[in-house]
PDB file of C-alpha atoms in Angstrom:
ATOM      1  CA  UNK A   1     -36.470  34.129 -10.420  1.00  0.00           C
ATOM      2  CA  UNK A   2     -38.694  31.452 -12.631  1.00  0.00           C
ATOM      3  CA  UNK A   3     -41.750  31.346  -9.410  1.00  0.00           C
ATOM      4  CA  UNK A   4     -44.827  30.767 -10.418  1.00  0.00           C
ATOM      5  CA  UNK A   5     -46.140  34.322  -9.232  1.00  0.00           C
ATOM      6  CA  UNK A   6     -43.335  36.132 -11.464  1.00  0.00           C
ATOM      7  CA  UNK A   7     -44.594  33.865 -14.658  1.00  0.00           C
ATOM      8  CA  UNK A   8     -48.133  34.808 -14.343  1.00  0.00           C
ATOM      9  CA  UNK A   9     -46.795  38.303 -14.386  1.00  0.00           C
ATOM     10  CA  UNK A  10     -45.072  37.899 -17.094  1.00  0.00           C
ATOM     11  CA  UNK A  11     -47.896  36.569 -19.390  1.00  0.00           C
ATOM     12  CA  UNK A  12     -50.102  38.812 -18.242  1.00  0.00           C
ATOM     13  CA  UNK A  13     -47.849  41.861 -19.291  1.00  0.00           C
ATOM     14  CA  UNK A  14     -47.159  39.740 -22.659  1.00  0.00           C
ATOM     15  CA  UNK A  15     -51.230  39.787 -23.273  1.00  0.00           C
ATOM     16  CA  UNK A  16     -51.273  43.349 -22.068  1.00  0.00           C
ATOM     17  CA  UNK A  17     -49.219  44.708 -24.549  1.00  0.00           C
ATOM     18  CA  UNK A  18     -50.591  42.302 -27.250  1.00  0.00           C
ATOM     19  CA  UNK A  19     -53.909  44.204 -26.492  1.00  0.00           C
ATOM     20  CA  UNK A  20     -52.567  47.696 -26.430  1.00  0.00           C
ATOM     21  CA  UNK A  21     -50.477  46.757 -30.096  1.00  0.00           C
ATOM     22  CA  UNK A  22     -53.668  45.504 -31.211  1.00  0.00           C
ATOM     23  CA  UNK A  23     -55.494  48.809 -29.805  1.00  0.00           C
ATOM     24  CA  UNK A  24     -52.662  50.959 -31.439  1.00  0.00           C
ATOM     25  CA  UNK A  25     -53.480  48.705 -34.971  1.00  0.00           C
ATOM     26  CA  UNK A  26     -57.011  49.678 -34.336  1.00  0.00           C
ATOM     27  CA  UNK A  27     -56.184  53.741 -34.133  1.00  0.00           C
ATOM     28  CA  UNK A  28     -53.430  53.640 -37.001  1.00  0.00           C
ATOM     29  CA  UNK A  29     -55.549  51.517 -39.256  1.00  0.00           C
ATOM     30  CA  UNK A  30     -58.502  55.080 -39.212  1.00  0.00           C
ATOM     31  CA  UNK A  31     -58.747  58.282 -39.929  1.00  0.00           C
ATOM     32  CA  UNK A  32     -57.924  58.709 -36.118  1.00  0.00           C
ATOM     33  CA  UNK A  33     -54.364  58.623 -37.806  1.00  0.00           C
ATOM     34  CA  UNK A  34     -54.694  61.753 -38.650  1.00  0.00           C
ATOM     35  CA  UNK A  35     -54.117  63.526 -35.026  1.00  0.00           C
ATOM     36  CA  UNK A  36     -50.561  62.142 -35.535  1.00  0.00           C
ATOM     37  CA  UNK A  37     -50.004  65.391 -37.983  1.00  0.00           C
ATOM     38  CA  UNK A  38     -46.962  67.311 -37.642  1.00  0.00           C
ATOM     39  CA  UNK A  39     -46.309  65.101 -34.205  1.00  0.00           C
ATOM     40  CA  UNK A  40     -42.654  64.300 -33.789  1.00  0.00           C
ATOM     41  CA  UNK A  41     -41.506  61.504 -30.882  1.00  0.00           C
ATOM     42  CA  UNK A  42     -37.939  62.052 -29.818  1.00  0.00           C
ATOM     43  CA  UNK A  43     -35.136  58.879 -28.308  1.00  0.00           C
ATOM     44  CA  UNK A  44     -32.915  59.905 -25.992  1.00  0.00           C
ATOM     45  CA  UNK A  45     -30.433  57.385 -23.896  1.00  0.00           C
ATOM     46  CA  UNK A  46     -32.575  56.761 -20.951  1.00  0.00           C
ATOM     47  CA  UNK A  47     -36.425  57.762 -22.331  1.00  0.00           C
ATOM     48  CA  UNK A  48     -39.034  58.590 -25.609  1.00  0.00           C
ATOM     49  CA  UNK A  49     -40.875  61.762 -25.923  1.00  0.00           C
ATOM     50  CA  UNK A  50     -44.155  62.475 -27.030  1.00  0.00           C
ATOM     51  CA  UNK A  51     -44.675  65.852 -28.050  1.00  0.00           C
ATOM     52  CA  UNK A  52     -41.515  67.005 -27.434  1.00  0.00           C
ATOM     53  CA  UNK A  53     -40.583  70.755 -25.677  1.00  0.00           C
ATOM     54  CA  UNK A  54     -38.297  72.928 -27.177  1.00  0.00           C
ATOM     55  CA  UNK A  55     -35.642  72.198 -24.388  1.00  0.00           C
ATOM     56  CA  UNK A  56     -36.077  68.553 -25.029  1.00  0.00           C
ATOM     57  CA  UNK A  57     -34.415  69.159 -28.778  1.00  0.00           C
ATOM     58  CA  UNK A  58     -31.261  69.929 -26.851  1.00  0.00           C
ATOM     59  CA  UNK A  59     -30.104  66.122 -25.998  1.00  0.00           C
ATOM     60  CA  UNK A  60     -31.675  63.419 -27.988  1.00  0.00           C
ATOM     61  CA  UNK A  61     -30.407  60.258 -30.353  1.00  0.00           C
ATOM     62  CA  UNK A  62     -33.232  60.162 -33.050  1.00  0.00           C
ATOM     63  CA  UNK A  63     -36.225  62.321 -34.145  1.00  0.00           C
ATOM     64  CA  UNK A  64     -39.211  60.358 -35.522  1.00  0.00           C
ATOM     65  CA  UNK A  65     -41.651  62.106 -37.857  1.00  0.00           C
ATOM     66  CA  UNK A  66     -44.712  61.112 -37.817  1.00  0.00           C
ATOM     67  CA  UNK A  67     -45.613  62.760 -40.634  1.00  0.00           C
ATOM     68  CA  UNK A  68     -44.670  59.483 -42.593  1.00  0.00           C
ATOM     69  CA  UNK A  69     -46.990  57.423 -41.109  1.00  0.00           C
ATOM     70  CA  UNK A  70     -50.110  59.633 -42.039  1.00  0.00           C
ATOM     71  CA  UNK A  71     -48.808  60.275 -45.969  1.00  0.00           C
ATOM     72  CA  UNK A  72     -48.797  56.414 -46.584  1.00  0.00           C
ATOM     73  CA  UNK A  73     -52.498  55.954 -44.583  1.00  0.00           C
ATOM     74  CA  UNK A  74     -53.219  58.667 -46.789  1.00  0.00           C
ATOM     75  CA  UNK A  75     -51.496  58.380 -50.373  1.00  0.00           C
ATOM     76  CA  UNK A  76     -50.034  54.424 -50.314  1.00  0.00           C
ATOM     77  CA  UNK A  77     -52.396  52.231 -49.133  1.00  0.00           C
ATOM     78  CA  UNK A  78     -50.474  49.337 -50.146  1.00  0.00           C
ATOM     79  CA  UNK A  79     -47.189  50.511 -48.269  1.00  0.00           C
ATOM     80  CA  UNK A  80     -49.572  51.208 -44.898  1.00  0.00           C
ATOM     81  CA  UNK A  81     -50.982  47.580 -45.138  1.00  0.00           C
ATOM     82  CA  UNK A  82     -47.654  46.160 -45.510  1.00  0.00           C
ATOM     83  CA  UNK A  83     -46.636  48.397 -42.251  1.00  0.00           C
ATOM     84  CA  UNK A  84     -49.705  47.077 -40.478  1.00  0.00           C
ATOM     85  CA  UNK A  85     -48.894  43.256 -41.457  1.00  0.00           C
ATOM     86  CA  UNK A  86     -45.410  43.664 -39.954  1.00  0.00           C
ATOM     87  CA  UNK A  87     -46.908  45.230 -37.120  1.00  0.00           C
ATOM     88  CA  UNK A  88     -49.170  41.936 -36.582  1.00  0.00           C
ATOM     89  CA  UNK A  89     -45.894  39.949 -36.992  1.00  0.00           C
ATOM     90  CA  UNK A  90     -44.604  41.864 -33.754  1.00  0.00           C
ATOM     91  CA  UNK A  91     -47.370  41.580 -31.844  1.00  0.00           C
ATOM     92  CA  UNK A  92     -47.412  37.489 -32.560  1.00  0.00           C
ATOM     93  CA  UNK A  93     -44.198  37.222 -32.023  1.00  0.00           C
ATOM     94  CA  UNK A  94     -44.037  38.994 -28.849  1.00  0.00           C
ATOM     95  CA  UNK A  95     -47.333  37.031 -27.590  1.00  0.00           C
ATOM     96  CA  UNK A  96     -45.894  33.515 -28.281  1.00  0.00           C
ATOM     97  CA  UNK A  97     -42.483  33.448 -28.177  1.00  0.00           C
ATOM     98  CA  UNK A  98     -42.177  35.228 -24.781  1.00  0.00           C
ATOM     99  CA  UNK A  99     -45.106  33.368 -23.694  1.00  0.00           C
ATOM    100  CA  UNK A 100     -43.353  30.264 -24.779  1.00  0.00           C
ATOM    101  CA  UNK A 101     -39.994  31.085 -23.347  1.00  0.00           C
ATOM    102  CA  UNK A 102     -41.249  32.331 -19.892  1.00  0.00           C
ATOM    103  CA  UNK A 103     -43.371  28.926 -19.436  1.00  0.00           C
ATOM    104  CA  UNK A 104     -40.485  26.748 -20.429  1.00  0.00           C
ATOM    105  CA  UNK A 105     -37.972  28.230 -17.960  1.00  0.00           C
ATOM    106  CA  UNK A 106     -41.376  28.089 -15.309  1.00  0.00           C
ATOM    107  CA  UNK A 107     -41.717  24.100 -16.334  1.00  0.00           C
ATOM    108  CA  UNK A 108     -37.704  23.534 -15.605  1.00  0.00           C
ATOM    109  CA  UNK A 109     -37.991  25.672 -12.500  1.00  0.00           C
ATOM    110  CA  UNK A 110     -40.460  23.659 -10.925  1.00  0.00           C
ATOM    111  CA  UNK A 111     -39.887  20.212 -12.432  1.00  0.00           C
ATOM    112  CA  UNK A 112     -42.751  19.589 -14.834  1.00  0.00           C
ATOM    113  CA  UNK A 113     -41.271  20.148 -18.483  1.00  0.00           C
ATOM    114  CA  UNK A 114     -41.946  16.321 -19.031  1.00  0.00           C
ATOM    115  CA  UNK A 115     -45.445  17.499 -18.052  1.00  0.00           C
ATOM    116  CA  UNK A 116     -44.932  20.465 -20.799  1.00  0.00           C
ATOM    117  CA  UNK A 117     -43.687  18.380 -22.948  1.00  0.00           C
ATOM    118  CA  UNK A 118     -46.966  15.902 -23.130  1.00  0.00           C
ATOM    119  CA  UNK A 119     -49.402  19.032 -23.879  1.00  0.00           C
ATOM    120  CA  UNK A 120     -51.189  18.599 -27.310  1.00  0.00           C
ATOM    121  CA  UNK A 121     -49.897  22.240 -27.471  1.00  0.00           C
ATOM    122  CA  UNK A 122     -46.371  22.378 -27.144  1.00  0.00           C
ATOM    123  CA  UNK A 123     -45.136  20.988 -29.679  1.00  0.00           C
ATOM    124  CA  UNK A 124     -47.168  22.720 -32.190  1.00  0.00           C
ATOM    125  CA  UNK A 125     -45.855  25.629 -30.148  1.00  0.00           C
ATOM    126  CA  UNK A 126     -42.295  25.053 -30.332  1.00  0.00           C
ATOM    127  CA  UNK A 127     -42.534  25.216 -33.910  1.00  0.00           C
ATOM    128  CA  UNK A 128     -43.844  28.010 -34.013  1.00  0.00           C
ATOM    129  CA  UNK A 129     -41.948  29.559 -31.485  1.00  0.00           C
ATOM    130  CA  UNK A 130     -38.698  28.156 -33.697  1.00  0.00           C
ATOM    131  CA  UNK A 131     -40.339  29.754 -36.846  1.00  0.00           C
ATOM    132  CA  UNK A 132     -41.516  33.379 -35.300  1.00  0.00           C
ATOM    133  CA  UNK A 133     -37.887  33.135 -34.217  1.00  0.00           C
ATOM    134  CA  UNK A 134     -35.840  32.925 -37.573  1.00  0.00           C
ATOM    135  CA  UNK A 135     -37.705  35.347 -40.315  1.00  0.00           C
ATOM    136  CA  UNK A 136     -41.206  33.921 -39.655  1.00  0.00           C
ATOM    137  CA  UNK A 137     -40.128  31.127 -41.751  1.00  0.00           C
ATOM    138  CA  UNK A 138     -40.306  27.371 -40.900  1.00  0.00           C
ATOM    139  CA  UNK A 139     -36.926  25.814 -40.510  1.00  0.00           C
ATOM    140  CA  UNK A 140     -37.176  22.003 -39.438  1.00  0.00           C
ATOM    141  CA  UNK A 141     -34.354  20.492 -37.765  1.00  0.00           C
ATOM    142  CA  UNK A 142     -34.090  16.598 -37.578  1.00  0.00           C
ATOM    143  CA  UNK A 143     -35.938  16.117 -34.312  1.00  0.00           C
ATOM    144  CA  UNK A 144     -38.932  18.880 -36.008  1.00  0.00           C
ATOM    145  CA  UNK A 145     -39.006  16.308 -38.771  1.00  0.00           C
ATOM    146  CA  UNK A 146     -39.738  13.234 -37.252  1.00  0.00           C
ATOM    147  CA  UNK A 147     -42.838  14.889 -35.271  1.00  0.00           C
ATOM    148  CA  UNK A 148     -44.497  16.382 -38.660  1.00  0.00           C
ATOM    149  CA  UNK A 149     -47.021  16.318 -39.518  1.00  0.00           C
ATOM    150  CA  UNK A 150     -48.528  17.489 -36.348  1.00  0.00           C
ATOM    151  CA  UNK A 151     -51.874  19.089 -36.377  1.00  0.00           C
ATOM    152  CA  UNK A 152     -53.307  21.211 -33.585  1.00  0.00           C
ATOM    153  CA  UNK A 153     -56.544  23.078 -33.792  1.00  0.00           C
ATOM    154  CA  UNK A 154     -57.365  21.520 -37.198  1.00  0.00           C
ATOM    155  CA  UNK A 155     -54.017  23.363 -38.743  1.00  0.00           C
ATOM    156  CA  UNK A 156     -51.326  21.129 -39.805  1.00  0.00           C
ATOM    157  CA  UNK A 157     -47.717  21.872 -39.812  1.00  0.00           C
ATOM    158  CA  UNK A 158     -46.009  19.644 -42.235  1.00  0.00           C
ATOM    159  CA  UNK A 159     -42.524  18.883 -43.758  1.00  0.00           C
ATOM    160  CA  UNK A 160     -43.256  20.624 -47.397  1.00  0.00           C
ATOM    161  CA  UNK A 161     -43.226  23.814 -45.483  1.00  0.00           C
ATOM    162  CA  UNK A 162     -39.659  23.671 -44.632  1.00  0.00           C
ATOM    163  CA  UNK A 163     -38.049  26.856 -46.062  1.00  0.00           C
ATOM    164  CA  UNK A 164     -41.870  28.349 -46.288  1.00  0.00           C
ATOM    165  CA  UNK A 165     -42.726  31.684 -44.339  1.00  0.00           C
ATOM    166  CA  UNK A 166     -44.906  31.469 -41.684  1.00  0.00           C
ATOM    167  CA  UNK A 167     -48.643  32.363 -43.145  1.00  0.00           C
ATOM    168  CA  UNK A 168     -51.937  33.651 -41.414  1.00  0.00           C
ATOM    169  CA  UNK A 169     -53.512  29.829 -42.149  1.00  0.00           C
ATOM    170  CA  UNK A 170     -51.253  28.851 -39.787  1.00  0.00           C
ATOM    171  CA  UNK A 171     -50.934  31.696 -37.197  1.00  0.00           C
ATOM    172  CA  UNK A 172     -54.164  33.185 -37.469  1.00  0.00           C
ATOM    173  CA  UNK A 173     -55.508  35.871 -34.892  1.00  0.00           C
ATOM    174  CA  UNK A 174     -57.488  32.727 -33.352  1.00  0.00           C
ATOM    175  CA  UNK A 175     -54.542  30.291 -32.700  1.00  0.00           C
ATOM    176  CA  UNK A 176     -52.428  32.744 -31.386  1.00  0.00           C
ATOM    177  CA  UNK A 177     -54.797  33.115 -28.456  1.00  0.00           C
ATOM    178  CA  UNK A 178     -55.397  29.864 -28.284  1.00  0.00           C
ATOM    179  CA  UNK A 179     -52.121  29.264 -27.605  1.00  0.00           C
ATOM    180  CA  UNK A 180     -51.315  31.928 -25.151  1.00  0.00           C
ATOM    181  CA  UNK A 181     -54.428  30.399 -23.417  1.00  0.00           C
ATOM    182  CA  UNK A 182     -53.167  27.046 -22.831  1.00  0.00           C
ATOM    183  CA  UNK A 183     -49.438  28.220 -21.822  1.00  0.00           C
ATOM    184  CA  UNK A 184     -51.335  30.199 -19.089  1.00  0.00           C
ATOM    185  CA  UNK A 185     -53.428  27.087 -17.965  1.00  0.00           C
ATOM    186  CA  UNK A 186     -50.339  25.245 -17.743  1.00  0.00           C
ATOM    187  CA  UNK A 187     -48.600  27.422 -15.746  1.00  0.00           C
ATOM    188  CA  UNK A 188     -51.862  27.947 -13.360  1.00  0.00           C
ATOM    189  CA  UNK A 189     -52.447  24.193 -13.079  1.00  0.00           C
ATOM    190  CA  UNK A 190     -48.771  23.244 -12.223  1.00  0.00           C
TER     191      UNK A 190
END
């Protein structure tokens, strides 16, 4: 099912969770970390557990302490910012590439991608998409090479950055909204 209706959903759970990840950065990144003392979360098969009951230590797959998460907010700074930059990768990645992928299969599905295809966007996207994809680094193929440089929003992608990871200059906070913008207005206007 590739309908319009179902794509809309989609992005709008995709910015949904982007906000709550960011809202979770927000709580883990101040001393409101602190209420996760002594707090374990439990995985079974089918569901996670927040503050588990004794009878839920019967059945589970994994136990996550997070005690861990509070001693580097408290004693390694440096380890907790690294944590919080790989957070920011996820919540990117999950923002634009599923963002990308569900309005490409939406653009086949109703017969526009040559439409897609002409946005000042996609392209730029694609890349990015291709680069969030493989280690957040930039990994040109032929076809990639022969549209570089390309510049959207005043940040160019070029050809030295093959083999370069994927930097804030070039995904910042700002163009990753941007982007999610225009992939909705695409899909609303088609």
């Amino acid at each position: 099912m590739c309908d319009k209706q179902w794509v809309q959903n989609c992005l709008r759970h995709n910015r949904n969770s982007a906000i709550l990840m960011l809202s979770s950065m927000q709580l883990l990144n101040s001393d409101a970390v602190i209420q996760l003392a002594d707090k374990i979360i439990l995985i079974k098969e089918d569901e996670v557990v927040f503050n588990p009951l004794p009878k839920d230590f019967c059945v589970y797959k994994y136990g996550i302490d997070l005690n861990q998460v509070i001693n580097e907010y408290l004693h390694e700074k440096t380890r907790f910012t690294e944590s919080l930059e790989e957070f920011y990768k996820a919540i990117r990645r999950s923002l634009i590439k599923e963002s990308f992928e569900v309005v490409k299969a939406y653009a086949e599905y109703s017969n526009s991608s040559s439409g897609l295809k002409c946005c000042p966007w996609y392209q730029f996207a694609r890349i990015l998409r291709n680069a969030i994809s493989h280690d957040f680094h930039f990994r040109f193929n032929k076809y990639d090479l022969t549209l570089l440089p390309l510049t959207w929003h005043n940040v160019t992608i070029q050809s030295a950055m093959h083999d370069q990871q994927l930097s804030g200059d070039v995904l910042s906070h700002g163009i990753s909204w941007d982007l999610y913008n225009e992939m909705v207005q695409f899909v609303n206007c088609h």
